[in-house]
Amino acid sequence: MNLPEHKVLYEQATKNILAQLKTLNLSSEKYKRAADLVFKFREAFTKDEVKKATFITPDSKIWDLGYDSAGFCRVASITFAIAMDFHDWQLMAIAPNKWNGGMGHHWLQHIPTGKVFDITYDQFTVDGLTLPYHLGQKAAYNLSLQDETHKFAKTVGLDIIKLLMENKSK
């Protein structure tokens, strides 16, 4: 993130995301865990080494999309859901051709409340866009050991296989 106005937008977005969490009626223990994850993820999005580790593949050398949360929607949503007990979270997506943003997007829906939780919504506000969450559809987690989600989780110190196994029996 190179522009000073992006830093202000990013910091305000982080506060907005924490405010979203408060509307989910989480237990104090789950709220604390979720808030810690938000801070950890949002800090990670700003680091070049996390972007490179997450996004550089043999097919692509692009690792910075111009705004810190850009490109992290799927990996952050899946990692967050798994770390928070995926039973309470539905991965949602909107296809690029379903709205004027020109690209697909992923976020979470908190199942007990039905409310949207979008840890990277701000990547679109830079361009003045508003996501039409009502057009979103349920999405599959589709994890493989080689995908970006594992790479991202590892960079923030989470073992999502271990977390999945712990939450599987719940």
mmCIF file of C-alpha atoms in Angstrom:
data_model
loop_
_atom_site.group_PDB
_atom_site.id
_atom_site.type_symbol
_atom_site.label_atom_id
_atom_site.label_comp_id
_atom_site.label_asym_id
_atom_site.label_seq_id
_atom_site.Cartn_x
_atom_site.Cartn_y
_atom_site.Cartn_z
ATOM 1 C CA MET A 1 0.000 0.000 0.000
ATOM 2 C CA ASN A 2 1.748 3.115 -1.181
ATOM 3 C CA LEU A 3 -0.825 5.882 -0.897
ATOM 4 C CA PRO A 4 -1.334 7.636 2.472
ATOM 5 C CA GLU A 5 -5.114 7.699 1.974
ATOM 6 C CA HIS A 6 -5.042 3.905 1.638
ATOM 7 C CA LYS A 7 -3.472 3.625 5.102
ATOM 8 C CA VAL A 8 -6.307 5.684 6.612
ATOM 9 C CA LEU A 9 -8.939 3.672 4.729
ATOM 10 C CA TYR A 10 -7.297 0.417 5.799
ATOM 11 C CA GLU A 11 -7.191 1.375 9.471
ATOM 12 C CA GLN A 12 -10.833 2.490 9.410
ATOM 13 C CA ALA A 13 -11.835 -0.720 7.632
ATOM 14 C CA THR A 14 -10.175 -2.770 10.356
ATOM 15 C CA LYS A 15 -12.263 -0.902 12.962
ATOM 16 C CA ASN A 16 -15.392 -1.539 10.864
ATOM 17 C CA ILE A 17 -14.620 -5.253 10.689
ATOM 18 C CA LEU A 18 -14.249 -5.417 14.467
ATOM 19 C CA ALA A 19 -17.602 -3.624 14.750
ATOM 20 C CA GLN A 20 -19.107 -6.287 12.450
ATOM 21 C CA LEU A 21 -17.890 -8.920 14.910
ATOM 22 C CA LYS A 22 -19.757 -7.272 17.769
ATOM 23 C CA THR A 23 -23.064 -7.706 15.931
ATOM 24 C CA LEU A 24 -22.644 -11.500 15.784
ATOM 25 C CA ASN A 25 -23.449 -12.144 19.471
ATOM 26 C CA LEU A 26 -20.365 -14.312 19.942
ATOM 27 C CA SER A 27 -19.445 -15.561 23.399
ATOM 28 C CA SER A 28 -16.699 -13.484 24.997
ATOM 29 C CA GLU A 29 -14.212 -16.297 24.344
ATOM 30 C CA LYS A 30 -15.161 -16.568 20.647
ATOM 31 C CA TYR A 31 -15.206 -12.781 20.249
ATOM 32 C CA LYS A 32 -11.697 -12.505 21.675
ATOM 33 C CA ARG A 33 -10.457 -15.252 19.344
ATOM 34 C CA ALA A 34 -12.164 -13.657 16.343
ATOM 35 C CA ALA A 35 -10.804 -10.187 17.143
ATOM 36 C CA ASP A 36 -7.295 -11.616 17.553
ATOM 37 C CA LEU A 37 -7.614 -13.309 14.159
ATOM 38 C CA VAL A 38 -8.826 -10.076 12.538
ATOM 39 C CA PHE A 39 -5.814 -8.168 13.871
ATOM 40 C CA LYS A 40 -3.436 -10.983 12.890
ATOM 41 C CA PHE A 41 -4.867 -11.275 9.362
ATOM 42 C CA ARG A 42 -5.129 -7.545 8.711
ATOM 43 C CA GLU A 43 -1.514 -7.073 9.830
ATOM 44 C CA ALA A 44 -0.436 -10.005 7.634
ATOM 45 C CA PHE A 45 -2.155 -8.500 4.572
ATOM 46 C CA THR A 46 0.234 -5.523 4.802
ATOM 47 C CA LYS A 47 3.401 -7.608 4.660
ATOM 48 C CA ASP A 48 5.144 -8.210 1.343
ATOM 49 C CA GLU A 49 6.492 -11.569 2.532
ATOM 50 C CA VAL A 50 2.928 -12.791 3.253
ATOM 51 C CA LYS A 51 1.708 -11.610 -0.153
ATOM 52 C CA LYS A 52 4.604 -13.336 -1.883
ATOM 53 C CA ALA A 53 4.218 -16.566 0.100
ATOM 54 C CA THR A 54 0.475 -16.650 -0.539
ATOM 55 C CA PHE A 55 0.204 -15.580 -4.158
ATOM 56 C CA ILE A 56 3.369 -16.428 -6.077
ATOM 57 C CA THR A 57 2.873 -19.659 -8.007
ATOM 58 C CA PRO A 58 4.775 -21.211 -10.919
ATOM 59 C CA ASP A 59 2.147 -19.634 -13.199
ATOM 60 C CA SER A 60 2.111 -16.181 -11.649
ATOM 61 C CA LYS A 61 4.617 -13.667 -10.428
ATOM 62 C CA ILE A 62 1.967 -11.168 -9.285
ATOM 63 C CA TRP A 63 1.899 -10.834 -5.522
ATOM 64 C CA ASP A 64 0.716 -7.277 -4.863
ATOM 65 C CA LEU A 65 -2.643 -6.163 -6.219
ATOM 66 C CA GLY A 66 -2.245 -2.523 -5.168
ATOM 67 C CA TYR A 67 -4.233 -2.511 -1.923
ATOM 68 C CA ASP A 68 -3.319 -4.601 1.089
ATOM 69 C CA SER A 69 -6.474 -6.703 1.500
ATOM 70 C CA ALA A 70 -6.897 -7.218 -2.260
ATOM 71 C CA GLY A 71 -6.811 -10.864 -3.272
ATOM 72 C CA PHE A 72 -7.028 -12.261 0.263
ATOM 73 C CA CYS A 73 -10.819 -12.708 0.381
ATOM 74 C CA ARG A 74 -10.979 -16.454 -0.191
ATOM 75 C CA VAL A 75 -7.922 -17.509 1.796
ATOM 76 C CA ALA A 76 -8.700 -15.257 4.754
ATOM 77 C CA SER A 77 -12.369 -16.247 4.862
ATOM 78 C CA ILE A 78 -11.607 -19.961 4.786
ATOM 79 C CA THR A 79 -8.784 -19.693 7.320
ATOM 80 C CA PHE A 80 -10.929 -17.582 9.641
ATOM 81 C CA ALA A 81 -13.869 -20.004 9.411
ATOM 82 C CA ILE A 82 -11.694 -23.023 10.140
ATOM 83 C CA ALA A 83 -9.934 -21.289 13.040
ATOM 84 C CA MET A 84 -13.305 -20.244 14.505
ATOM 85 C CA ASP A 85 -15.017 -23.653 14.064
ATOM 86 C CA PHE A 86 -16.315 -23.846 10.535
ATOM 87 C CA HIS A 87 -19.677 -25.227 11.711
ATOM 88 C CA ASP A 88 -20.780 -21.642 12.466
ATOM 89 C CA TRP A 89 -19.644 -20.126 9.156
ATOM 90 C CA GLN A 90 -20.779 -20.466 5.550
ATOM 91 C CA LEU A 91 -18.371 -19.456 2.802
ATOM 92 C CA MET A 92 -20.162 -17.208 0.313
ATOM 93 C CA ALA A 93 -19.110 -15.980 -3.129
ATOM 94 C CA ILE A 94 -20.197 -13.717 -5.912
ATOM 95 C CA ALA A 95 -19.100 -14.379 -9.482
ATOM 96 C CA PRO A 96 -17.413 -11.620 -11.505
ATOM 97 C CA ASN A 97 -20.307 -11.413 -13.953
ATOM 98 C CA LYS A 98 -22.901 -10.911 -11.192
ATOM 99 C CA TRP A 99 -21.887 -7.392 -10.229
ATOM 100 C CA ASN A 100 -19.979 -4.338 -11.454
ATOM 101 C CA GLY A 101 -16.771 -5.101 -9.512
ATOM 102 C CA GLY A 102 -15.293 -7.068 -12.397
ATOM 103 C CA MET A 103 -13.965 -9.876 -10.190
ATOM 104 C CA GLY A 104 -15.255 -12.568 -7.921
ATOM 105 C CA HIS A 105 -15.294 -12.170 -4.167
ATOM 106 C CA HIS A 106 -15.601 -14.412 -1.100
ATOM 107 C CA TRP A 107 -16.821 -13.648 2.417
ATOM 108 C CA LEU A 108 -18.459 -15.439 5.316
ATOM 109 C CA GLN A 109 -21.982 -15.638 6.573
ATOM 110 C CA HIS A 110 -22.324 -16.283 10.285
ATOM 111 C CA ILE A 111 -24.842 -19.130 10.345
ATOM 112 C CA PRO A 112 -26.393 -18.520 13.791
ATOM 113 C CA THR A 113 -27.236 -14.870 12.976
ATOM 114 C CA GLY A 114 -27.313 -14.932 9.171
ATOM 115 C CA LYS A 115 -25.085 -11.832 9.144
ATOM 116 C CA VAL A 116 -22.300 -11.059 6.684
ATOM 117 C CA PHE A 117 -18.713 -11.055 7.923
ATOM 118 C CA ASP A 118 -16.293 -9.771 5.302
ATOM 119 C CA ILE A 119 -12.689 -9.400 6.423
ATOM 120 C CA THR A 120 -11.581 -7.898 3.078
ATOM 121 C CA TYR A 121 -14.578 -5.779 2.023
ATOM 122 C CA ASP A 122 -12.395 -2.683 1.879
ATOM 123 C CA GLN A 123 -10.502 -3.827 -1.217
ATOM 124 C CA PHE A 124 -13.520 -2.624 -3.200
ATOM 125 C CA THR A 125 -14.182 0.620 -1.343
ATOM 126 C CA VAL A 126 -10.922 1.998 -2.765
ATOM 127 C CA ASP A 127 -12.742 2.158 -6.100
ATOM 128 C CA GLY A 128 -16.015 3.324 -4.530
ATOM 129 C CA LEU A 129 -17.761 -0.018 -5.041
ATOM 130 C CA THR A 130 -20.326 -1.590 -2.750
ATOM 131 C CA LEU A 131 -20.653 -5.348 -2.680
ATOM 132 C CA PRO A 132 -24.141 -6.727 -3.379
ATOM 133 C CA TYR A 133 -24.025 -9.429 -0.696
ATOM 134 C CA HIS A 134 -27.631 -10.371 -1.455
ATOM 135 C CA LEU A 135 -26.418 -11.807 -4.786
ATOM 136 C CA GLY A 136 -23.914 -14.109 -3.094
ATOM 137 C CA GLN A 137 -24.210 -17.867 -3.192
ATOM 138 C CA LYS A 138 -22.928 -20.610 -0.952
ATOM 139 C CA ALA A 139 -19.433 -21.703 -1.937
ATOM 140 C CA ALA A 140 -17.443 -24.845 -1.220
ATOM 141 C CA TYR A 141 -14.254 -24.657 0.790
ATOM 142 C CA ASN A 142 -12.331 -26.748 -1.798
ATOM 143 C CA LEU A 143 -9.025 -27.080 0.009
ATOM 144 C CA SER A 144 -5.950 -28.826 -1.268
ATOM 145 C CA LEU A 145 -2.617 -29.091 0.453
ATOM 146 C CA GLN A 146 -1.010 -26.928 -2.216
ATOM 147 C CA ASP A 147 -3.480 -24.060 -2.421
ATOM 148 C CA GLU A 148 -3.088 -20.464 -1.266
ATOM 149 C CA THR A 149 -5.185 -21.041 1.847
ATOM 150 C CA HIS A 150 -2.574 -23.350 3.354
ATOM 151 C CA LYS A 151 0.180 -20.947 2.386
ATOM 152 C CA PHE A 152 -1.642 -18.002 3.986
ATOM 153 C CA ALA A 153 -2.552 -19.929 7.147
ATOM 154 C CA LYS A 154 1.045 -21.013 7.568
ATOM 155 C CA THR A 155 2.313 -17.421 7.271
ATOM 156 C CA VAL A 156 0.001 -16.353 10.123
ATOM 157 C CA GLY A 157 1.024 -19.321 12.273
ATOM 158 C CA LEU A 158 -2.059 -21.512 11.854
ATOM 159 C CA ASP A 159 -2.155 -25.186 10.974
ATOM 160 C CA ILE A 160 -5.522 -25.521 9.263
ATOM 161 C CA ILE A 161 -5.293 -29.314 8.975
ATOM 162 C CA LYS A 162 -4.885 -29.553 12.744
ATOM 163 C CA LEU A 163 -7.725 -27.047 13.265
ATOM 164 C CA LEU A 164 -9.984 -28.985 10.895
ATOM 165 C CA MET A 165 -9.327 -32.208 12.771
ATOM 166 C CA GLU A 166 -10.032 -30.527 16.114
ATOM 167 C CA ASN A 167 -13.315 -29.043 14.857
ATOM 168 C CA LYS A 168 -14.439 -32.044 12.832
ATOM 169 C CA SER A 169 -15.920 -33.872 15.801
ATOM 170 C CA LYS A 170 -17.852 -30.868 17.140
#
